[in-house]
Coordinates of C-alpha atoms in Angstrom, one line a residue:
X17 CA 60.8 46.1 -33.2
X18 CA 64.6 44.9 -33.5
X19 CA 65.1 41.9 -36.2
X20 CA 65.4 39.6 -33.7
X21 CA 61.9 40.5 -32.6
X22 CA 61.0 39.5 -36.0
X23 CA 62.9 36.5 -35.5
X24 CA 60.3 35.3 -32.8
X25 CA 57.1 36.1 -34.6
X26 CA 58.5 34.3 -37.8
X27 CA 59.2 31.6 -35.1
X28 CA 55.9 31.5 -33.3
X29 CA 53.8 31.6 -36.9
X30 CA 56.1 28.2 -37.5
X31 CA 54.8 26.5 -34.6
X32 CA 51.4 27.6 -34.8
X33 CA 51.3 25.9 -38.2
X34 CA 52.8 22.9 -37.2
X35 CA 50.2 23.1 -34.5
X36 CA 47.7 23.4 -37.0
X37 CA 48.9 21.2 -39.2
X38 CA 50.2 18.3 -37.6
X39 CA 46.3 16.3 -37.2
X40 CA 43.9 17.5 -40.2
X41 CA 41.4 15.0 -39.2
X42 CA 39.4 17.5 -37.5
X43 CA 38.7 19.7 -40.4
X44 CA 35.7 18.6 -42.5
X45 CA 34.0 22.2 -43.9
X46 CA 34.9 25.8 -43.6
X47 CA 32.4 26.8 -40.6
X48 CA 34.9 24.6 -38.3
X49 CA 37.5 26.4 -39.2
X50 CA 36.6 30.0 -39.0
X51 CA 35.6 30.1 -35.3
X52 CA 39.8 29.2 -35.2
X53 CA 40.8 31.7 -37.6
X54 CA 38.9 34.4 -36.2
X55 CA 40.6 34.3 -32.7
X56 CA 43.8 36.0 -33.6
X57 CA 41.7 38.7 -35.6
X58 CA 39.7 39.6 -32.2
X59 CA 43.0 39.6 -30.3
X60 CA 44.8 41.8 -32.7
X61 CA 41.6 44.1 -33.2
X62 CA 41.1 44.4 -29.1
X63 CA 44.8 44.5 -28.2
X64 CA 45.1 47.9 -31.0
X65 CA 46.5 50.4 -30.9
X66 CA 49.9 48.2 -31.6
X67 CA 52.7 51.0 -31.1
X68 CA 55.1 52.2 -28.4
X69 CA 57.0 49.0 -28.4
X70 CA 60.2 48.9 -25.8
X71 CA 63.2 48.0 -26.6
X72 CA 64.1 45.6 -23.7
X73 CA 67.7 44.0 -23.0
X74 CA 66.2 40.9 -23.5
X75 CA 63.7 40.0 -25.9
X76 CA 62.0 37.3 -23.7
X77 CA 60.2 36.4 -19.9
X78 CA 63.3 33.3 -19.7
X79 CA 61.4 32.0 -16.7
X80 CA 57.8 32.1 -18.3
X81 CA 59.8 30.9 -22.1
X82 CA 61.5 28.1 -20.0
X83 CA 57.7 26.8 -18.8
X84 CA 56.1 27.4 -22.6
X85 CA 58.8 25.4 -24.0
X86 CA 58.4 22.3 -21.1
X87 CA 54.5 22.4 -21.5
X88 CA 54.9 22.3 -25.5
X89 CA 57.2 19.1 -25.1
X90 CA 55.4 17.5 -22.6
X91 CA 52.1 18.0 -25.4
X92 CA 54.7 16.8 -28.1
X93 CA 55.0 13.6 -26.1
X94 CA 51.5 13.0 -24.7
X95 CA 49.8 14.2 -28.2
X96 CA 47.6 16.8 -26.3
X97 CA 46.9 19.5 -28.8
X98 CA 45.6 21.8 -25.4
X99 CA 49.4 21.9 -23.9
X100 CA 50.8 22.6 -27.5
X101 CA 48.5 25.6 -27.8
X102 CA 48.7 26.7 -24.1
X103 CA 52.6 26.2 -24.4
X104 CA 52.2 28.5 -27.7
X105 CA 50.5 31.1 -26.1
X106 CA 52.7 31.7 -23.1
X107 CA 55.5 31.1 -25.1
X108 CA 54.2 34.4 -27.6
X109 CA 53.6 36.1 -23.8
X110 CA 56.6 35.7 -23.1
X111 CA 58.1 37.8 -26.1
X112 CA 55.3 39.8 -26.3
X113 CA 54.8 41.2 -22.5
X114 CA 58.6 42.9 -23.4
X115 CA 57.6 44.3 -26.3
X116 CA 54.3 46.4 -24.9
X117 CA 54.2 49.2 -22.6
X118 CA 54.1 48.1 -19.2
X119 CA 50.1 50.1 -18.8
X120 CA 49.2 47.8 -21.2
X121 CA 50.2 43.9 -19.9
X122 CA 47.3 44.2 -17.8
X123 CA 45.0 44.9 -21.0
X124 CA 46.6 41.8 -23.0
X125 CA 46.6 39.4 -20.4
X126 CA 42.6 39.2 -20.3
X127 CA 43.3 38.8 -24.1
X128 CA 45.3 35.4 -23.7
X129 CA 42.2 33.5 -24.0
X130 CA 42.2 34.4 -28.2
X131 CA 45.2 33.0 -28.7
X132 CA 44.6 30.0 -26.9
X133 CA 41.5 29.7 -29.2
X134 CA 42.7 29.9 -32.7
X135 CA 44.3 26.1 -32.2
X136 CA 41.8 22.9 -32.7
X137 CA 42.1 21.4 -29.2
X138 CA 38.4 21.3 -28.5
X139 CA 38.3 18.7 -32.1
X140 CA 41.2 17.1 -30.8
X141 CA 41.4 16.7 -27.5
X142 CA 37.7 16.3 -26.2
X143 CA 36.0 14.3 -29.1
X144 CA 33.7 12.8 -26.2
X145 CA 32.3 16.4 -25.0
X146 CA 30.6 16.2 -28.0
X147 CA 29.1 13.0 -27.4
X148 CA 28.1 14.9 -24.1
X149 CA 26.5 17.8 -25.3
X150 CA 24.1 15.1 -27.5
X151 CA 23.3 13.3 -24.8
X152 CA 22.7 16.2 -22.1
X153 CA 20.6 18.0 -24.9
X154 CA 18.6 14.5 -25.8
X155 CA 17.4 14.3 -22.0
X156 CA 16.7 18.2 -21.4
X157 CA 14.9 18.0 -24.6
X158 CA 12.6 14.9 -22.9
X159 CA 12.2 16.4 -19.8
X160 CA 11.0 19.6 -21.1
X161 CA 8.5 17.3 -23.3
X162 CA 7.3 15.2 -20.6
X163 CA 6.5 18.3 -18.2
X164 CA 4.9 19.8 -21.2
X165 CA 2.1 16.3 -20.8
X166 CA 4.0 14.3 -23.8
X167 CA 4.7 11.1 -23.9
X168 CA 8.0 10.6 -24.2
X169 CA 11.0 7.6 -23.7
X170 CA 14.5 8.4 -24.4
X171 CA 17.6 5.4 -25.2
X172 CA 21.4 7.5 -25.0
X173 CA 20.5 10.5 -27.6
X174 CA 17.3 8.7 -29.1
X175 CA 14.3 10.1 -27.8
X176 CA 10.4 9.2 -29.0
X177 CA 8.3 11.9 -28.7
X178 CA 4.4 11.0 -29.1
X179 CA 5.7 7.9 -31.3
X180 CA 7.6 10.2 -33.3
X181 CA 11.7 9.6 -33.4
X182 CA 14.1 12.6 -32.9
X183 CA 17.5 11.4 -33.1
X184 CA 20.0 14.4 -31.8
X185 CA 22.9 13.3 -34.5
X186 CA 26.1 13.8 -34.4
X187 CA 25.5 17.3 -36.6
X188 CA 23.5 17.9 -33.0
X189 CA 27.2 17.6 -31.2
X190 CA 27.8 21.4 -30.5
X191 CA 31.5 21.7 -30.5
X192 CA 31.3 24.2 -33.4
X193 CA 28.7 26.4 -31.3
X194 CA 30.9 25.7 -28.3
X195 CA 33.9 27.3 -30.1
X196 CA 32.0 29.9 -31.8
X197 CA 30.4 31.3 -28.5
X198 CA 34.0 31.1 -26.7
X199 CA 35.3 33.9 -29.7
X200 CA 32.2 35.5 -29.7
X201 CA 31.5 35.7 -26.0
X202 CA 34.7 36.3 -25.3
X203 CA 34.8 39.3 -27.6
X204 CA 31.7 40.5 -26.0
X205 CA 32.4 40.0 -22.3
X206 CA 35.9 41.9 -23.1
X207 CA 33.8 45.0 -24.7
X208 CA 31.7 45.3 -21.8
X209 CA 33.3 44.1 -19.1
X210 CA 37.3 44.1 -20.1
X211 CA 37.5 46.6 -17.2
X212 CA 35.6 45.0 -14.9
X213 CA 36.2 42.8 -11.8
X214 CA 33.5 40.3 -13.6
X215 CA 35.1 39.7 -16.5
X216 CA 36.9 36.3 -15.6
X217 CA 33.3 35.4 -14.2
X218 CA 31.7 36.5 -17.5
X219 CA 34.3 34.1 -19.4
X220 CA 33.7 31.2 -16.8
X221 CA 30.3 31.4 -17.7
X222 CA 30.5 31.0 -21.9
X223 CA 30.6 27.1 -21.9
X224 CA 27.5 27.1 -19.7
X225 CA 25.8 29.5 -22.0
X226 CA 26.9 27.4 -25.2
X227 CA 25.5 23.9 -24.0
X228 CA 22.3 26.6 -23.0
X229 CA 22.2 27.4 -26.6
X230 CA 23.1 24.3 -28.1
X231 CA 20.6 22.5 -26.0
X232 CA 17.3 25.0 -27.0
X233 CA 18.9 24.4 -30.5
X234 CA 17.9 20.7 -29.8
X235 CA 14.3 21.9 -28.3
X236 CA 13.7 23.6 -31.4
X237 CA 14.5 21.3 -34.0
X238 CA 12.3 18.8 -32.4
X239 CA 9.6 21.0 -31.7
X240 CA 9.8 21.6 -35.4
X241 CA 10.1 18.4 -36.5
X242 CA 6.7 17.4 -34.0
X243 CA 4.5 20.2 -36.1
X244 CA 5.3 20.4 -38.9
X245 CA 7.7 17.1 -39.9
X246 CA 11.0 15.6 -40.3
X247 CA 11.1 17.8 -43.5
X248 CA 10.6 20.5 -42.1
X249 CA 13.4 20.4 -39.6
X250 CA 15.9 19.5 -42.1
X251 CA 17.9 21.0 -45.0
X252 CA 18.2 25.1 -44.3
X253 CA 16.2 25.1 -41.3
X254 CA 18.3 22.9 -39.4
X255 CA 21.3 25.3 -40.4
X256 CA 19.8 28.6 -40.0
X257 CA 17.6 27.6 -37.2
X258 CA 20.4 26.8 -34.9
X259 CA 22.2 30.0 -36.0
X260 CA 19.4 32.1 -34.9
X261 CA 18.9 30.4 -31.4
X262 CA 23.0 30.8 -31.4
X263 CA 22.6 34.5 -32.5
X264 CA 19.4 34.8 -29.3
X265 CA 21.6 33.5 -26.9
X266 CA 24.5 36.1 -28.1
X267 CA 21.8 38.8 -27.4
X268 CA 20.6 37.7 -23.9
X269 CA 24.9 37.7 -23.1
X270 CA 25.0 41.0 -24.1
X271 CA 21.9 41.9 -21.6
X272 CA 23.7 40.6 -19.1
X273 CA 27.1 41.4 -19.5
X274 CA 25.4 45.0 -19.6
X275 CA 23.8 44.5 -16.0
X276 CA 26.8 43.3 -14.8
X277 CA 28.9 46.3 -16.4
X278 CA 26.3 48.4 -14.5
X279 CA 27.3 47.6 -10.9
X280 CA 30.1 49.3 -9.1
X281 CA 33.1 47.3 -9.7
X282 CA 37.5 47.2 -9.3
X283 CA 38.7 49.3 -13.1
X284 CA 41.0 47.9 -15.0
X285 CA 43.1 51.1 -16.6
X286 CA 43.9 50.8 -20.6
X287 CA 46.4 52.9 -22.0

């Protein structure tokens, strides 16, 4: 790397924290925040081994810098935290796709998703999908009871179960699994299927499987809270339950990720 190339990544690490920094609202404990931090890790630990870097005329894509830079200030003026970190990330591809060897763009490009991750437009930008995953969980969760033979009624994410109330809260929302199963999927889907034709497939798929997990989350906590009592279903069960549905649904990826990995597909060479 030439100074100037240390130049840009000084440069990009500025943005990126005025990115980060510029709206704090979102962050209100640690476990939102580590889904974000842990994006860069899985793109640096994927992208290895980081050597072989050219030593290009110029140090930047002008055409792709020239659309980073007009997405950022179009984010800049519409407060869309998504364009700042989309304009980020192509504007870092830019540099970056001149700095690799050229057997290894196609590696890094199904890596672009990382960096796209480790900003807070999902907090920002879509408070209402939140409200969305409640509500979508609150009626699969009273459907599933009323083919199950309960008696059930259900007002927005307030649902009566048997006379008994199971409110799907606000801690119910799923962005934070939503985030964590992007990173963590995507991390998985890239292991076992970085090569393959059905990795973009794989990654369409993630936000499916997080409102999937999100939602049985939902299931279980009420089932819970039906048995045995709202005590029950509160305090370190509600935390470590939903984990462990997160960390089943993680599991069943991998299964299938691994069938798909198993049929004859289109290879993707790594250098």
């Amino acid at each position: 790397m030439k100074p100037r190339d240390f130049l840009w990544l000084a440069s990009l690490l500025a943005v990126a924290a005025f990115i980060w920094l510029r709206d704090r609202s979102w962050i209100s404990s640690p476990d939102e925040v580590l889904p974000l931090l842990a994006a860069p890790a899985v793109f640096l630990w994927l992208g290895a081994p980081w050597h072989g870097w050219r030593n290009e005329p110029a140090s930047v894509n002008l055409r792709l810098w020239s659309v980073a830079v007009a997405i950022f200030l179009v984010g800049i003026v519409l407060e869309i935290t998504l364009l700042l970190a989309l304009g980020w990330t192509l504007a870092m591809w830019s540099w970056l796709q001149r700095q690799v060897p050229p057997g290894k763009n196609a590696v890094l490009r199904r890596l672009l998703m990382f960096p796209l991750l480790a900003f807070p437009w999902l907090a920002l930008d879509l408070p209402s999908l939140g409200w969305w995953f409640r509500l979508s969980a609150a009626w699969s969760a009273a459907q599933l009871f009323h083919c199950l033979g309960l008696a059930v009624t259900r007002e927005g994410t307030q649902i009566v179960v048997e006379n008994f109330p199971v409110d799907v809260s606000a801690a119910c929302a799923g962005l934070k699994v939503l985030q964590a199963m992007l990173v963590a999927g995507g991390l998985l889907a890239f292991v076992q299927l970085g090569r393959s034709r059905w990795y973009w497939p794989a990654v369409a798929m993630l936000p499916l499987i997080a409102w999937l997990a999100n939602t049985l989350r939902v299931v279980m906590l009420s089932t819970v809270a039906l048995t045995f009592g709202a005590d029950a279903a509160s305090g370190w069960f509600h935390e470590w339950g939903g984990w462990l549905v997160l960390m089943v649904m993680f599991g069943l990826c991998g299964l299938g990720f691994a069938f798909l990995g198993g049929t004859p597909v289109k290879s993707v060479q790594r250098k």
